[in-house]
Coordinates of C-alpha atoms in Angstrom, one line a residue:
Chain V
X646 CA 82.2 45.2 116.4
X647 CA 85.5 46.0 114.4
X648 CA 85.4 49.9 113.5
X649 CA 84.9 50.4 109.4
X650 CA 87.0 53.1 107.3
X651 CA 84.5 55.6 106.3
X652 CA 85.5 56.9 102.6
X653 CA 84.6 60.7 101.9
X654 CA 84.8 63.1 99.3
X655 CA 84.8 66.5 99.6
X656 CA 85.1 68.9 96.2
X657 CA 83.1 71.5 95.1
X658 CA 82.6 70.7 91.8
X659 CA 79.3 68.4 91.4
X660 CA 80.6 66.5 88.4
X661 CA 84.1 65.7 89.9
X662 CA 82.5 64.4 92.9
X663 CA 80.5 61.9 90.7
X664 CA 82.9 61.2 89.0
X665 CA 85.5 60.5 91.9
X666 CA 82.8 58.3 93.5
X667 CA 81.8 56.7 90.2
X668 CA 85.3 55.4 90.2
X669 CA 85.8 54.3 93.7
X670 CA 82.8 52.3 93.9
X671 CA 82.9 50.7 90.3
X672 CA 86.5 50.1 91.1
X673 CA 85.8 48.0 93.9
X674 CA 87.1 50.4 96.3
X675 CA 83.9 51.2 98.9
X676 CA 80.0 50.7 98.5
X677 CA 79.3 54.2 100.2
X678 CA 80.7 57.2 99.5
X679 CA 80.1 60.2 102.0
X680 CA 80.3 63.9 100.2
X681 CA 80.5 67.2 101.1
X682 CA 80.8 70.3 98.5
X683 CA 83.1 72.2 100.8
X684 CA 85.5 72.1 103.6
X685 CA 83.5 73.7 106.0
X686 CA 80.6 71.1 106.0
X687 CA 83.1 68.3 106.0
X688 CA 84.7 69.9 108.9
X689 CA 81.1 70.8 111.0
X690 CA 80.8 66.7 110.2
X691 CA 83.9 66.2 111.8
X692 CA 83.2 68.0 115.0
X693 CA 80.0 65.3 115.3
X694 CA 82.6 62.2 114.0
X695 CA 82.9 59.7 117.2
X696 CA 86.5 58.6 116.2
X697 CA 85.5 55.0 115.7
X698 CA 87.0 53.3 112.4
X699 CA 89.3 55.6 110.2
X700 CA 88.7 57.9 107.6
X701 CA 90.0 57.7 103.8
X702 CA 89.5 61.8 102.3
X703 CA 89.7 62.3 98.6
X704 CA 90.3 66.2 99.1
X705 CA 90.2 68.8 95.9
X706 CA 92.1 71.8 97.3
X707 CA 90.6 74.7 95.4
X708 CA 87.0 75.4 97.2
X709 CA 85.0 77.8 98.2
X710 CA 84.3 78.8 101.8
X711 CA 87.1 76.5 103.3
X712 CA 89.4 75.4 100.7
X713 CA 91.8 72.2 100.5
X714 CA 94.9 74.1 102.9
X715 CA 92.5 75.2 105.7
X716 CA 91.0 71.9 106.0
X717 CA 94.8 70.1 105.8
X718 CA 95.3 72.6 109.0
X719 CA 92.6 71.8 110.6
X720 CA 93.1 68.4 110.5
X721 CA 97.2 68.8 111.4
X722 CA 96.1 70.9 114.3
X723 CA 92.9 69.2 115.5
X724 CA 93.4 65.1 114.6
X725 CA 97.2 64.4 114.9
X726 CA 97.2 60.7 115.5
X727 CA 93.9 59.6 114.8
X728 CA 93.8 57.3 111.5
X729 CA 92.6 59.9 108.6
X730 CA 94.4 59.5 105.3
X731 CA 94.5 62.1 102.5
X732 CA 94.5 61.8 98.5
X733 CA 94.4 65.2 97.2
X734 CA 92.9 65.2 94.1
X735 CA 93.2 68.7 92.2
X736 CA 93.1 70.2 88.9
X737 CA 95.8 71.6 89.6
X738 CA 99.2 71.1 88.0
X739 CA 101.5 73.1 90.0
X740 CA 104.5 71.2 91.5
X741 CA 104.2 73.9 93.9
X742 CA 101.0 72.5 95.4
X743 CA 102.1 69.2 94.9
X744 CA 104.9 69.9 97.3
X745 CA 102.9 71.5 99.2
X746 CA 100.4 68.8 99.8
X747 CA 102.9 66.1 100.2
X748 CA 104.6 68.1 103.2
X749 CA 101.6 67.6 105.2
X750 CA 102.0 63.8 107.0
X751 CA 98.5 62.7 106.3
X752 CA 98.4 62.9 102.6
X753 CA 99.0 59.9 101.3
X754 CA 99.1 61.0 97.5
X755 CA 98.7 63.6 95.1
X756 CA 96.3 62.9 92.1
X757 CA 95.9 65.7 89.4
X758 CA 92.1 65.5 88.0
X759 CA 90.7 63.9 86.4
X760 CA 90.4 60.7 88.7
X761 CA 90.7 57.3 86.7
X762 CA 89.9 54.3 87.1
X763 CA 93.5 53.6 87.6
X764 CA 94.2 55.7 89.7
X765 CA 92.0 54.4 92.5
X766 CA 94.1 50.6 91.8
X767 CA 97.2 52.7 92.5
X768 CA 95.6 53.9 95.5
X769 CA 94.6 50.2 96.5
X770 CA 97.6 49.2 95.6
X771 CA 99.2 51.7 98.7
X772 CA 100.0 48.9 101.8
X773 CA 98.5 51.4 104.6
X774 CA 95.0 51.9 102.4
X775 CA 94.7 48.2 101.6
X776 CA 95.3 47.5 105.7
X777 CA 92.7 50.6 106.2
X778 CA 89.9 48.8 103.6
X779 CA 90.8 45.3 105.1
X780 CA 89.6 46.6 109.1
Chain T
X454 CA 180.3 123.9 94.3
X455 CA 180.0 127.3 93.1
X456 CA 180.3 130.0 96.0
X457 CA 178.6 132.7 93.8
X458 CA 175.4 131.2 93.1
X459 CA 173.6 132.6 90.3
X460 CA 169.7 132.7 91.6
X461 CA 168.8 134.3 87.7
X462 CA 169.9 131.2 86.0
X463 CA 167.7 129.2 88.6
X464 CA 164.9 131.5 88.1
X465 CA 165.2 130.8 84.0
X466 CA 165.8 127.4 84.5
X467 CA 162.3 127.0 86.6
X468 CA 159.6 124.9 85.3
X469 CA 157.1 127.2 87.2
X470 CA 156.1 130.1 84.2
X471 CA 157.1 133.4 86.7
X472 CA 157.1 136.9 85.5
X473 CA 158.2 139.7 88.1
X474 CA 156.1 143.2 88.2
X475 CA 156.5 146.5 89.6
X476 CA 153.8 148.2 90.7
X477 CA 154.2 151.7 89.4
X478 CA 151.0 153.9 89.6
X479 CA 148.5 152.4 88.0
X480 CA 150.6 150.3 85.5
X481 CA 152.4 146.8 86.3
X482 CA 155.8 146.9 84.8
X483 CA 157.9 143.7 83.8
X484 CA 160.8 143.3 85.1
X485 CA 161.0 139.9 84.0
X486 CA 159.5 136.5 83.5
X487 CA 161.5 132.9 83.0
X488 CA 161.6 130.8 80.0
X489 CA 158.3 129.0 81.0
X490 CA 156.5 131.8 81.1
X491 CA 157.8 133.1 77.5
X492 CA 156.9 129.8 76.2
X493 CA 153.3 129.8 77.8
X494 CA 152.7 133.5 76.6
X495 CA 154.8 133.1 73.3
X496 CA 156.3 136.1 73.9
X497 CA 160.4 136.9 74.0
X498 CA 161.8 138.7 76.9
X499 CA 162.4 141.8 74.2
X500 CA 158.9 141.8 73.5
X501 CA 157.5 142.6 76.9
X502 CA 160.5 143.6 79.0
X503 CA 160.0 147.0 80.7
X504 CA 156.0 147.6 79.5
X505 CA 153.4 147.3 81.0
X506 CA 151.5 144.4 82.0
X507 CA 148.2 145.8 80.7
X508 CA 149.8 146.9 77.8
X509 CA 151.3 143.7 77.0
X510 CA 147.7 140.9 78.0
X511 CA 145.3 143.9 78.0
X512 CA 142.5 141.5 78.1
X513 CA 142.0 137.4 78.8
X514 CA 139.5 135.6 76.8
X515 CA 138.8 133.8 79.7
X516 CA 138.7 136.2 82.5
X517 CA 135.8 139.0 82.3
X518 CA 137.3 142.2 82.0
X519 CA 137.0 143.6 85.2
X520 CA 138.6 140.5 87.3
X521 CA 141.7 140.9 84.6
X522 CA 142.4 144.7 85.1
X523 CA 141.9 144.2 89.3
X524 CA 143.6 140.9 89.4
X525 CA 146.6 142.4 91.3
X526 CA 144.3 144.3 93.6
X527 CA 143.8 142.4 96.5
X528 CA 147.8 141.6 96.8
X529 CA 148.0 145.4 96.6
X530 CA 145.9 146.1 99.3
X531 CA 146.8 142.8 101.5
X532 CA 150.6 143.0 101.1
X533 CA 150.6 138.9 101.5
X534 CA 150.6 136.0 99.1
X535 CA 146.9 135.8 97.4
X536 CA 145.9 132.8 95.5
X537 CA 143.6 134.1 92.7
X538 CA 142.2 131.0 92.2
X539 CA 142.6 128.7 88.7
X540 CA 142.3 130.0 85.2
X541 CA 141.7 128.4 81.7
X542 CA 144.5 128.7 79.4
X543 CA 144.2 127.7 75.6
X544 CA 148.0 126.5 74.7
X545 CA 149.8 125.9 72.6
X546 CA 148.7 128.9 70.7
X547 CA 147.4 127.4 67.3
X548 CA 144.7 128.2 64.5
X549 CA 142.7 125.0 65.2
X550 CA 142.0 124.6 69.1
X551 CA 141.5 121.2 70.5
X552 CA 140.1 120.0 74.1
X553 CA 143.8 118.8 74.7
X554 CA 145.0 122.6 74.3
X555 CA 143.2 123.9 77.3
X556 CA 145.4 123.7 80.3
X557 CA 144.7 125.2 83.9
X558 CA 147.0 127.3 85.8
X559 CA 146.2 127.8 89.8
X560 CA 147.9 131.6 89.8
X561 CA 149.3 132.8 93.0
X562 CA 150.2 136.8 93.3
X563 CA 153.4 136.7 95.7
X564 CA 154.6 140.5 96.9
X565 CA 158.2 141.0 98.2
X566 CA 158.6 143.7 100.4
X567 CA 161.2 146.2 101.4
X568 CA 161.8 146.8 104.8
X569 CA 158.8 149.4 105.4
X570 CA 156.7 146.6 104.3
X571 CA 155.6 148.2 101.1
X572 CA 155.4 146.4 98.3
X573 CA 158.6 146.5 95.7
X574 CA 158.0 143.6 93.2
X575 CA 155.5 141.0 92.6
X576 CA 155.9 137.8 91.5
X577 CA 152.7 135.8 89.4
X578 CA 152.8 132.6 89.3
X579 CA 151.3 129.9 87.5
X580 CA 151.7 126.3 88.2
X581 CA 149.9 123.8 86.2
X582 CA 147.0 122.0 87.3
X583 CA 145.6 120.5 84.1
X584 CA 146.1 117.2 85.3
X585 CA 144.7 118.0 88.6
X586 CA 141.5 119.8 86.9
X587 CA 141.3 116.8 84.6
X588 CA 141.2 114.2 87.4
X589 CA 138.4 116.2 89.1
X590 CA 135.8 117.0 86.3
X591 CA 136.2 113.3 85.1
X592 CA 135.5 112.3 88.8
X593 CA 132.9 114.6 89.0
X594 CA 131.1 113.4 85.6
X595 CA 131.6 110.0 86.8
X596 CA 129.8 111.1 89.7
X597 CA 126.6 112.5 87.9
X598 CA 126.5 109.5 85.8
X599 CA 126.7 107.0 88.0
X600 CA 124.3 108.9 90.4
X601 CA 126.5 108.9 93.4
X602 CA 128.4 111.7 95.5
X603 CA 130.9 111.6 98.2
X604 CA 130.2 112.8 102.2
X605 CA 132.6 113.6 105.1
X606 CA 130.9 114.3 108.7
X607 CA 134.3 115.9 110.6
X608 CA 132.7 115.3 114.4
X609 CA 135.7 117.5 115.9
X610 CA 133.8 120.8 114.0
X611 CA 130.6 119.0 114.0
X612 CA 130.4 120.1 110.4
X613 CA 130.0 118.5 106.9
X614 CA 131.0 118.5 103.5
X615 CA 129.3 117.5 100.0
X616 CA 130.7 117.2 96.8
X617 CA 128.7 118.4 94.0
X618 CA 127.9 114.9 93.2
X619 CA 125.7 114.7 96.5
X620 CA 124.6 117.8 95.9
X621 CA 123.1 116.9 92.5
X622 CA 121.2 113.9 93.6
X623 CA 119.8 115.9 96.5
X624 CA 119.1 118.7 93.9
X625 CA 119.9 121.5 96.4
X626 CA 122.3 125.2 94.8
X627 CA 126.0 123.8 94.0
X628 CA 126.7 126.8 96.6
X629 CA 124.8 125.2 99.3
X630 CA 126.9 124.9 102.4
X631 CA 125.5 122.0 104.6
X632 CA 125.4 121.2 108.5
X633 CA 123.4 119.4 110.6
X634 CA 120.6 121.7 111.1
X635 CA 120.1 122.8 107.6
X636 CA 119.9 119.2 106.2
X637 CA 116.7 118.5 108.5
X638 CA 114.3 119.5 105.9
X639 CA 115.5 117.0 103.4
X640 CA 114.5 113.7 105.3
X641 CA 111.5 112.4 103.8
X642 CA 109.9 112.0 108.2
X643 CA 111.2 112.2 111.1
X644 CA 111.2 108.4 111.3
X645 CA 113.9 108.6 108.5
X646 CA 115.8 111.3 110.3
X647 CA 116.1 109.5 113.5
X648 CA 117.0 106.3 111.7
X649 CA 119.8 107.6 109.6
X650 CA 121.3 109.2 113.3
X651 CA 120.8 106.0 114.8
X652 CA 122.5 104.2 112.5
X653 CA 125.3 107.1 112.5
X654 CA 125.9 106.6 115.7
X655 CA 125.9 102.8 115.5
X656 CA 129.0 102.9 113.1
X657 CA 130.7 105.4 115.4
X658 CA 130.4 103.8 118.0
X659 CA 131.1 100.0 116.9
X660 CA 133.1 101.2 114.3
X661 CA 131.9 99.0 111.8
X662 CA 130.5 100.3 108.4
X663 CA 127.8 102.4 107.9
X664 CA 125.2 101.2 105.2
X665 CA 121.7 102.8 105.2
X666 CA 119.2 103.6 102.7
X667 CA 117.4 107.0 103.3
X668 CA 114.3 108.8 101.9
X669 CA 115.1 112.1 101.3
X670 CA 112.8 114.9 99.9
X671 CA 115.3 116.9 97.5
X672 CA 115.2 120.6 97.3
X673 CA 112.6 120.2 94.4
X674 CA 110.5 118.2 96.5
X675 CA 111.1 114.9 94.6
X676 CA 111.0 111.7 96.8
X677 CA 114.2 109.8 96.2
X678 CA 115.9 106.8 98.2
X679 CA 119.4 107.1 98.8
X680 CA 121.9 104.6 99.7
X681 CA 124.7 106.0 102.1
X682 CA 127.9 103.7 102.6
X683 CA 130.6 105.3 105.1
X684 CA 133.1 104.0 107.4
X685 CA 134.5 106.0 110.2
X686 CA 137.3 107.8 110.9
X687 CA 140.0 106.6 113.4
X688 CA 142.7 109.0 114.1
X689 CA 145.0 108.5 117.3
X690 CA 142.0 105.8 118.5
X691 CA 139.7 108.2 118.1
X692 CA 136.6 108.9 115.9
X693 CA 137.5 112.1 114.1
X694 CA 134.5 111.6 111.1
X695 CA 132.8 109.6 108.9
X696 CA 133.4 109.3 105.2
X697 CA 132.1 107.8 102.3
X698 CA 129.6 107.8 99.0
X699 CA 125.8 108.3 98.8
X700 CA 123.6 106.8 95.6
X701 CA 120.7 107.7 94.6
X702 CA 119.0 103.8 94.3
X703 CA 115.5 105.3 93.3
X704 CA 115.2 104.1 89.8
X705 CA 116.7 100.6 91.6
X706 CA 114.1 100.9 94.1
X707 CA 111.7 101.5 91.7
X708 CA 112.5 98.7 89.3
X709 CA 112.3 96.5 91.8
X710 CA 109.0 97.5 92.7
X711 CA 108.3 96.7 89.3
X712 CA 109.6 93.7 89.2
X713 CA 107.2 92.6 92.4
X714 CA 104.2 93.6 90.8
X715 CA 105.3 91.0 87.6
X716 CA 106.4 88.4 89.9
X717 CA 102.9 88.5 91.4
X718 CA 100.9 88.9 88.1
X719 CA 102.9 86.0 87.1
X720 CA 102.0 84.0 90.0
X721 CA 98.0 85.2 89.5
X722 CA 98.8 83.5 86.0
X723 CA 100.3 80.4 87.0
X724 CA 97.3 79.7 89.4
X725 CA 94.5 80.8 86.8
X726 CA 96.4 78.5 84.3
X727 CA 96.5 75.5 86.8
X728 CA 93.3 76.0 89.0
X729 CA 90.8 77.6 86.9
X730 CA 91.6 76.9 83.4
X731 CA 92.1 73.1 84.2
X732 CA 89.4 72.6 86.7
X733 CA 86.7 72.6 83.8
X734 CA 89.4 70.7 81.4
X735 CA 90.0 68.0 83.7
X736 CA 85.8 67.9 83.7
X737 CA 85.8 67.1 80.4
X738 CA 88.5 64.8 80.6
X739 CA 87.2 63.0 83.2
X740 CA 83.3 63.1 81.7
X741 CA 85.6 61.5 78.3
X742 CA 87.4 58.6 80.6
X743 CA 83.9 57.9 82.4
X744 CA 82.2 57.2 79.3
X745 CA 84.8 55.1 77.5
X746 CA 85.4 52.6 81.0
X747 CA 81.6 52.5 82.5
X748 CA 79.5 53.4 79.5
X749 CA 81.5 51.1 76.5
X750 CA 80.4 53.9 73.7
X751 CA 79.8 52.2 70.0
X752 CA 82.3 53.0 67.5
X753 CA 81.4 55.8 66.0
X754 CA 80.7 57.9 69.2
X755 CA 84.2 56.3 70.4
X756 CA 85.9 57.8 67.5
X757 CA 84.4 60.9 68.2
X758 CA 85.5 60.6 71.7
X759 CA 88.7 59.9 70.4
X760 CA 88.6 63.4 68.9
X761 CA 87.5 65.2 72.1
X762 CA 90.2 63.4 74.4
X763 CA 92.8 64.0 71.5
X764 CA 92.1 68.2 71.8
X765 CA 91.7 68.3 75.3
X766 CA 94.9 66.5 76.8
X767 CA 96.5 68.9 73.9
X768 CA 95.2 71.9 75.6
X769 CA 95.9 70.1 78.8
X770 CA 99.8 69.7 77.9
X771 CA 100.0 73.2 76.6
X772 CA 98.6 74.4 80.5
X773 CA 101.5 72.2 81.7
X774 CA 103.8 73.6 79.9
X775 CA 103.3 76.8 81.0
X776 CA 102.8 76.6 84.3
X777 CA 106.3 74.4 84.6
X778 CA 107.7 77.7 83.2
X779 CA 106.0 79.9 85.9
X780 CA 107.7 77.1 88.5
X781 CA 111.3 77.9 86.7
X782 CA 110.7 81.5 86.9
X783 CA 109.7 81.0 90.7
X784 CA 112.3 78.6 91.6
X785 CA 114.9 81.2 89.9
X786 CA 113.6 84.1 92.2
X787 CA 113.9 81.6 95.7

């Protein structure tokens, strides 16, 4: 049985996440959408992940409890090698953070909120996520 | 080459004012005084020849009475060269004074002896040290406003020196005479005492420059940092001293203190502008883009979307614009 790309979103902003998931499933993206309102349930999820398939995070960075950064770390420190891509998507602006996020080798991309329907094609459009959704 | 040489024309011909007294009783009589001297007192040779000295300058306007009448005192009762020190002189002689009149004279009292050793003449003196004076008091401004004063540690005496410059900044007496144990009280801890030794003894040792900054506490009990720059002194391949300038760097230090605490308001801006403000923009934005592509609105509530998105990505662009100039400002200070 071929291992499937699991597709999570993890912001803690209600709306966004319906949003964000609104758009990746009308734009043809996933059927299921796993969420989490803050870093530190996403990461208490990860400790029970069986590392089968891959995982595809839309990740806002500004959240309470364990924000965007600490879960990047965790991740960097923890699950260096394992398939897990990351699109932050974050109302913020700042080239700072943008830089910042882009430094780390998992994330894939750098979307500024709100997510549109376009931006999930360009995302598609990205050779490793379309060989990710293809598995 | 004359074999009678006339030592009178030499002494008129000086450039040094002179004037030649004999001490008779209480009274100081001229015997005579050169051409620079006449000119400096405006006085002929007629005038003052064979009176008194008293008689002739009873008083100085800028000597207190007492030091003039007992100037020739001390090379009375000494019966060597005294140097009395420098006087003020207002000259030339005009109704309307200016600061380019005053001139300063370093005075020297010289006795000539007979061969009892008591004294027959005595010869004042005056050479001219406005230049000198000048030099110093426009050094010594410069030093007060600039803030800074100059050091010398002389290690052979294991003693030290201060110009009045240093003193000022360390706001201890102008007569304050300073050595290594007195100056304890002024470092701000001991910490600070020990570091400024250490680092002493670095530049003595490696004979490289000395740059520290110090916290003192000044004799008025004000905090103040103080940056000392010295180098040491090599004489015969040895370390003889240390010299150099100190600055008072507290209303630096200070500024830049300031200047942190702006940074890092500015920075608390920049992320309220980009995280806070636009997390509940980019909600409506979004809530706007999800109704026009899964919801196809009618016309009317379109236009009025329209509206909506219109104002919003205008607030949106005025965030953007100032958070880009926080990153400037931030990318200026790296």
């Amino acid at each position: 049985m071929r291992a499937e790309t699991s597709i999570i979103v993890i912001d803690d902003d209600a709306i966004q996440r319906f949003l964000i998931t609104t758009v990746l499933k009308e734009g043809g993206l996933c059927s299921s959408v796993e969420e989490f309102s803050d870093g530190k349930e996403f990461i208490s999820w990860m400790g029970e992940w069986d590392h089968s398939g891959s995982l595809l995070l839309f990740l806002d960075i500004m959240m309470p409890i364990l924000n965007g950064w600490e879960v990047l770390d965790h991740l960097k420190q923890f699950f260096e090698g394992v398939e897990i891509y990351v699109v932050v998507v974050t109302s913020s602006n700042s080239p700072s953070d943008r830089d910042k996020a882009m430094s780390y080798s998992m994330v894939i991309e750098f979307r500024v909120k709100p997510f549109k329907l376009k931006d999930a094609i360009d995302i598609m459009a990205i050779p490793k996520v379309r060989k990710l959704l293809e598995k | 080459m004359p074999i009678n040489f006339d030592y009178s024309q030499l002494f008129r011909a000086l450039d040094l004012p002179i004037i030649i007294l004999y001490p008779d009783g209480s009274e100081f009589v001229i015997l005579d005084a050169n051409n620079a001297y006449l000119d400096l007192v405006c006085k002929s040779l007629e005038e003052i020849q064979g009176k008194g000295y008293f008689y002739c300058f009873p008083f100085s306007p800028y000597v207190n009475h007492h030091n003039w009448t007992t100037t020739f005192d001390t090379v009375l009762t000494q019966k060597k060269t005294v140097n009395t020190g420098i006087f003020t002189w207002l000259f030339p002689i005009t109704e309307v004074s200016t600061p380019k009149d005053i001139r300063y004279f370093d005075i020297t009292h010289s006795p000539v002896l007979d061969k009892d050793g008591e004294i027959v003449f005595i010869v004042r003196s005056l050479k001219d040290v406005t230049k000198l004076v000048g030099d110093r008091e426009v050094l010594l401004e410069a030093q007060q406003t600039a803030q800074f004063g100059y050091w010398w540690i002389n290690l052979e005496k294991n003693s030290m020196y201060w110009t009045n410059g240093l003193k000022d900044i360390l706001e201890v007496e102008q007569a304050f005479k300073p050595d290594f144990e007195n100056t304890k009280v002024l470092y701000e801890t001991i910490g600070d005492e020990i570091a400024f030794l250490e680092a002493i003894k670095a530049s003595i040792e490696n004979r490289t420059e000395l740059k520290t900054t110090i916290r003192v506490r000044t004799g008025k009990g004000n905090l103040r940092q103080v940056l000392v720059i010295g180098k040491p002194i090599i004489f015969n391949n040895i370390c003889i001293g240390l010299n150099g300038i100190a600055r008072d760097i507290t209303e630096v230090h200070g500024f830049i203190d300031r200047l942190k605490l702006l940074d890092n308001e500015l920075l608390e801006i920049e992320f309220q502008q980009s995280h806070m403000i636009r997390g509940p923009l980019s909600r409506i934005l979004g809530l706007i883009d999800h109704l026009r592509t899964f919801r196809t609105p009618d016309r009317a509530t379109e236009n009025l979307l329209s509206v909506i998105s219109d104002s919003a990505e205008e607030l949106d662009d005025i965030i953007a614009a100032i958070v880009n100039k926080t990153q400037i400002h931030k990318d200026s200070n790296r």
